[in-house]
Short mmCIF file of C-alpha atoms and ligand atoms in Angstrom, two decimals:
data_model
loop_
_atom_site.label_atom_id
_atom_site.label_comp_id
_atom_site.label_asym_id
_atom_site.label_seq_id
_atom_site.Cartn_x
_atom_site.Cartn_y
_atom_site.Cartn_z
CA UNK A 1 -53.93 -28.95 -23.76
CA UNK A 2 -51.72 -31.64 -22.24
CA UNK A 3 -53.61 -34.13 -24.32
CA UNK A 4 -53.08 -32.09 -27.51
CA UNK A 5 -49.31 -31.86 -26.78
CA UNK A 6 -48.99 -35.57 -26.19
CA UNK A 7 -50.73 -36.31 -29.48
CA UNK A 8 -48.57 -33.86 -31.30
CA UNK A 9 -45.45 -35.37 -29.78
CA UNK A 10 -46.62 -38.80 -30.70
CA UNK A 11 -47.36 -37.69 -34.30
CA UNK A 12 -43.85 -36.17 -34.61
CA UNK A 13 -42.41 -39.41 -33.33
CA UNK A 14 -44.33 -41.39 -35.92
CA UNK A 15 -43.38 -39.02 -38.72
CA UNK A 16 -39.65 -39.20 -37.75
CA UNK A 17 -39.95 -42.86 -37.79
CA UNK A 18 -41.58 -42.84 -41.21
CA UNK A 19 -39.02 -40.48 -42.59
CA UNK A 20 -36.23 -42.66 -41.38
CA UNK A 21 -37.89 -45.62 -42.99
CA UNK A 22 -38.31 -43.74 -46.15
CA UNK A 23 -34.74 -42.64 -46.06
CA UNK A 24 -33.24 -46.09 -45.86
CA UNK A 25 -30.54 -46.28 -48.50
CA UNK A 26 -31.21 -48.90 -51.05
CA UNK A 27 -28.48 -51.39 -52.01
CA UNK A 28 -29.99 -53.72 -54.50
CA UNK A 29 -27.30 -56.38 -54.76
CA UNK A 30 -26.70 -60.08 -53.84
CA UNK A 31 -23.05 -59.59 -52.74
CA UNK A 32 -21.40 -56.31 -51.68
CA UNK A 33 -18.44 -57.13 -53.99
CA UNK A 34 -20.86 -56.88 -56.95
CA UNK A 35 -21.59 -53.11 -56.30
CA UNK A 36 -20.04 -51.00 -59.13
CA UNK A 37 -18.70 -47.51 -58.81
CA UNK A 38 -21.98 -45.83 -59.71
CA UNK A 39 -23.92 -47.87 -57.06
CA UNK A 40 -21.44 -47.11 -54.39
CA UNK A 41 -21.44 -43.36 -55.21
CA UNK A 42 -25.24 -43.40 -54.91
CA UNK A 43 -25.16 -45.27 -51.56
CA UNK A 44 -22.58 -42.85 -50.25
CA UNK A 45 -24.61 -39.79 -51.31
CA UNK A 46 -27.49 -41.24 -49.38
CA UNK A 47 -25.84 -42.27 -46.21
CA UNK A 48 -22.92 -39.93 -45.84
CA UNK A 49 -24.62 -37.12 -43.74
CA UNK A 50 -26.40 -39.49 -41.35
CA UNK A 51 -23.18 -41.46 -40.94
CA UNK A 52 -21.16 -38.53 -39.67
CA UNK A 53 -24.09 -37.52 -37.43
CA UNK A 54 -24.39 -41.10 -36.02
CA UNK A 55 -20.70 -41.41 -34.97
CA UNK A 56 -20.75 -37.91 -33.36
CA UNK A 57 -23.86 -38.50 -31.26
CA UNK A 58 -21.96 -39.01 -27.94
CA UNK A 59 -19.40 -36.38 -28.56
CA UNK A 60 -16.48 -38.70 -29.56
CA UNK A 61 -13.59 -36.42 -30.53
CA UNK A 62 -12.41 -38.26 -33.71
CA UNK A 63 -16.08 -38.62 -34.84
CA UNK A 64 -16.55 -34.90 -34.63
CA UNK A 65 -13.32 -34.04 -36.47
CA UNK A 66 -12.54 -36.68 -39.04
CA UNK A 67 -14.71 -35.27 -41.94
CA UNK A 68 -12.33 -32.28 -42.03
CA UNK A 69 -9.29 -34.48 -42.46
CA UNK A 70 -7.79 -35.74 -45.73
CA UNK A 71 -9.81 -38.30 -47.51
CA UNK A 72 -7.56 -41.14 -48.86
CA UNK A 73 -9.63 -42.71 -51.62
CA UNK A 74 -11.97 -41.61 -54.34
CA UNK A 75 -14.91 -43.43 -52.84
CA UNK A 76 -15.68 -46.20 -50.35
CA UNK A 77 -14.65 -49.68 -51.55
CA UNK A 78 -15.06 -53.29 -50.33
CA UNK A 79 -11.85 -55.00 -49.25
CA UNK A 80 -13.12 -57.96 -47.35
CA UNK A 81 -11.13 -57.97 -44.08
CA UNK A 82 -13.55 -55.59 -42.27
CA UNK A 83 -16.61 -57.79 -42.69
CA UNK A 84 -17.26 -57.23 -46.39
CA UNK A 85 -18.22 -53.56 -45.57
CA UNK A 86 -17.69 -50.58 -47.78
CA UNK A 87 -14.73 -48.65 -46.32
CA UNK A 88 -13.45 -45.13 -46.61
CA UNK A 89 -10.45 -43.89 -44.62
CA UNK A 90 -9.60 -40.31 -43.60
CA UNK A 91 -6.10 -39.25 -42.28
CA UNK A 92 -5.51 -36.38 -39.85
CA UNK A 93 -2.98 -33.67 -40.70
CA UNK A 94 -0.11 -35.48 -38.93
CA UNK A 95 -0.80 -38.72 -40.78
CA UNK A 96 -1.84 -37.63 -44.20
CA UNK A 97 1.45 -36.96 -45.94
CA UNK A 98 3.07 -40.26 -45.07
CA UNK A 99 -0.13 -42.24 -45.44
CA UNK A 100 -0.87 -41.00 -48.98
CA UNK A 101 2.50 -42.30 -50.17
CA UNK A 102 1.09 -45.81 -49.64
CA UNK A 103 4.71 -46.84 -49.14
CA UNK A 104 5.46 -50.54 -48.78
CA UNK A 105 8.76 -50.61 -46.95
CA UNK A 106 10.27 -49.05 -43.74
CA UNK A 107 7.21 -46.95 -42.99
CA UNK A 108 7.04 -45.10 -39.58
CA UNK A 109 3.90 -43.13 -39.14
CA UNK A 110 4.54 -39.99 -36.99
CA UNK A 111 3.28 -40.02 -33.38
CA UNK A 112 -0.17 -38.22 -33.26
CA UNK A 113 -1.23 -39.85 -36.60
CA UNK A 114 -4.90 -40.76 -36.52
CA UNK A 115 -6.72 -42.80 -39.20
CA UNK A 116 -10.45 -42.98 -39.16
CA UNK A 117 -12.16 -45.46 -41.39
CA UNK A 118 -15.93 -45.20 -42.08
CA UNK A 119 -17.75 -48.35 -42.83
CA UNK A 120 -21.04 -49.17 -44.49
CA UNK A 121 -22.79 -52.52 -43.85
CA UNK A 122 -24.65 -53.90 -46.82
CA UNK A 123 -27.66 -56.07 -45.90
CA UNK A 124 -28.15 -58.40 -48.84
CA UNK A 125 -31.44 -59.63 -47.21
CA UNK A 126 -33.02 -56.23 -46.79
CA UNK A 127 -31.24 -54.74 -49.78
CA UNK A 128 -30.23 -51.78 -47.67
CA UNK A 129 -27.02 -50.03 -46.70
CA UNK A 130 -26.51 -49.18 -43.00
CA UNK A 131 -23.98 -47.30 -41.05
CA UNK A 132 -21.30 -49.64 -39.66
CA UNK A 133 -18.59 -48.79 -37.04
CA UNK A 134 -16.00 -46.02 -37.36
CA UNK A 135 -12.72 -47.77 -37.07
CA UNK A 136 -9.80 -45.76 -35.64
CA UNK A 137 -6.03 -46.23 -35.25
CA UNK A 138 -4.03 -43.70 -33.25
CA UNK A 139 -0.21 -43.75 -33.14
CA UNK A 140 1.36 -42.94 -29.82
CA UNK A 141 4.97 -41.89 -28.84
CA UNK A 142 7.64 -44.55 -29.38
CA UNK A 143 7.45 -47.17 -26.60
CA UNK A 144 3.94 -46.13 -25.49
CA UNK A 145 2.36 -49.41 -26.63
CA UNK A 146 5.14 -51.97 -27.46
CA UNK A 147 2.68 -54.90 -28.03
CA UNK A 148 0.92 -52.98 -30.92
CA UNK A 149 3.73 -51.03 -32.53
CA UNK A 150 2.62 -48.02 -30.54
CA UNK A 151 -0.80 -47.98 -32.13
CA UNK A 152 -4.08 -47.85 -30.20
CA UNK A 153 -7.09 -49.36 -31.96
CA UNK A 154 -10.56 -48.06 -31.18
CA UNK A 155 -13.98 -47.87 -32.79
CA UNK A 156 -17.24 -45.92 -32.54
CA UNK A 157 -20.50 -47.65 -32.98
CA UNK A 158 -23.35 -46.16 -35.10
CA UNK A 159 -24.91 -45.06 -31.83
CA UNK A 160 -21.94 -42.91 -31.02
CA UNK A 161 -20.62 -45.17 -28.22
CA UNK A 162 -17.21 -46.77 -28.10
CA UNK A 163 -17.00 -50.38 -29.26
CA UNK A 164 -15.29 -52.86 -26.93
CA UNK A 165 -12.64 -55.32 -28.05
CA UNK A 166 -9.16 -56.47 -27.23
CA UNK A 167 -6.26 -54.61 -28.93
CA UNK A 168 -4.99 -58.00 -30.14
CA UNK A 169 -8.24 -58.59 -32.08
CA UNK A 170 -7.32 -55.71 -34.45
CA UNK A 171 -3.52 -55.98 -34.17
CA UNK A 172 -3.17 -59.66 -34.95
CA UNK A 173 -4.50 -58.91 -38.36
CA UNK A 174 -2.88 -55.46 -38.95
CA UNK A 175 0.53 -56.82 -38.01
CA UNK A 176 0.54 -58.52 -41.40
CA UNK A 177 1.44 -55.01 -42.72
CA UNK A 178 4.35 -54.47 -40.27
CA UNK A 179 6.66 -53.06 -43.01
CA UNK A 180 3.94 -50.35 -43.58
CA UNK A 181 3.77 -49.60 -39.89
CA UNK A 182 0.51 -51.73 -39.67
CA UNK A 183 -1.22 -49.63 -42.42
CA UNK A 184 -3.25 -51.85 -44.77
CA UNK A 185 -4.25 -49.02 -47.17
CA UNK A 186 -7.39 -48.92 -49.29
CA UNK A 187 -7.70 -51.16 -52.37
CA UNK A 188 -5.39 -49.81 -55.13
CA UNK A 189 -8.11 -48.77 -57.61
CA UNK A 190 -9.53 -46.12 -55.25
CA UNK A 191 -6.33 -44.77 -53.70
CA UNK A 192 -5.80 -40.96 -53.86
CA UNK A 193 -2.13 -40.16 -53.70
CA UNK A 194 -0.60 -36.69 -52.93
C1 LIG B 201 -8.96 -59.58 -40.59
C2 LIG B 201 -8.03 -58.48 -40.70
C3 LIG B 201 -8.41 -57.14 -40.01
C4 LIG B 201 -8.81 -56.94 -38.80
C5 LIG B 201 -9.20 -58.02 -37.66
C6 LIG B 201 -8.95 -55.59 -38.51
N1 LIG B 201 -8.51 -54.96 -39.63
FE1 LIG B 201 -8.46 -52.90 -39.83
N2 LIG B 201 -7.86 -53.10 -41.85
C7 LIG B 201 -7.74 -54.32 -42.48
C8 LIG B 201 -7.50 -54.10 -43.85
C9 LIG B 201 -7.27 -55.13 -44.98
C10 LIG B 201 -7.55 -52.71 -44.09
C11 LIG B 201 -7.47 -51.92 -45.37
C12 LIG B 201 -8.77 -52.14 -46.11
C13 LIG B 201 -9.40 -50.86 -46.81
O1 LIG B 201 -9.24 -49.79 -46.11
O2 LIG B 201 -9.89 -50.98 -47.80
C14 LIG B 201 -7.77 -52.09 -42.75
C15 LIG B 201 -7.73 -50.82 -42.55
C16 LIG B 201 -8.00 -50.18 -41.29
C17 LIG B 201 -7.86 -48.80 -40.98
C18 LIG B 201 -7.44 -47.74 -41.97
C19 LIG B 201 -5.87 -47.59 -41.89
C20 LIG B 201 -5.19 -48.67 -42.73
O3 LIG B 201 -4.71 -49.66 -42.16
O4 LIG B 201 -5.02 -48.38 -43.91
C21 LIG B 201 -8.18 -48.64 -39.69
C22 LIG B 201 -8.22 -47.23 -38.96
C23 LIG B 201 -8.50 -49.96 -39.09
N3 LIG B 201 -8.36 -50.89 -40.13
C24 LIG B 201 -8.77 -50.18 -37.83
C25 LIG B 201 -9.08 -51.41 -37.29
C26 LIG B 201 -9.62 -51.65 -35.95
C27 LIG B 201 -9.88 -50.57 -34.89
C28 LIG B 201 -9.74 -53.05 -35.88
C29 LIG B 201 -10.34 -53.77 -34.71
C30 LIG B 201 -11.55 -53.45 -34.27
C31 LIG B 201 -9.33 -53.64 -37.06
N4 LIG B 201 -8.99 -52.61 -38.00
C32 LIG B 201 -9.38 -54.97 -37.37
C33 LIG B 201 -7.74 -55.56 -41.94
C34 LIG B 201 -8.18 -55.83 -40.64
#
């Protein structure tokens, strides 16, 4: 009996492995920037569920919640700065109204704003799309983080665990959009305004 169970467990494991392999999302392209809208939509349809599951694996609060927030673009898009990944940003209720104005001057995001940005890594070698980190920005009360404009930068790895980095790693780039309260916004062609 024990033997049978072990064999069954092993078989299930093998099946799960095969299924995962069969489910790899194809991305048949030399350069992520060459993906057209239809190709991106197809990749997202394939990867979207497993992506949300991956981020939420270890109970991260933002990972569990962000899919119920406001999506800020019509589809993921490549911008370049986040490692040539496909990116799609979600804004929580506190952030959404101001964020979706995509304003360029004098922006102050309200305290409690959270932006969560999904990322999809395109392997041009394997011709596959894989889940990349979930990048997060959380706005604190005025004066709570003077070095970073009161923003806290964080990220969740595809295994659900927090990613480690210095705040300056993210902020030194985001500070380029200081007049927009550090928000860089999605590329214009995919923006959804309110
Ligand atoms: C080299 C520049 C650069 C670095 C470094 C960088 N970002 Fe970004 N970030 C951008 C750009 C550009 C965008 C907008 C791109 C898009 O969404 O299409 C963006 C967008 C975001 C957004 C969506 C909100 C917004 O700005 O519109 C979040 C959240 C975010 N980044 C988090 C992070 C975190 C966390 C780190 C550090 C681990 C980080 N970023 C590092 C350039 C950078």
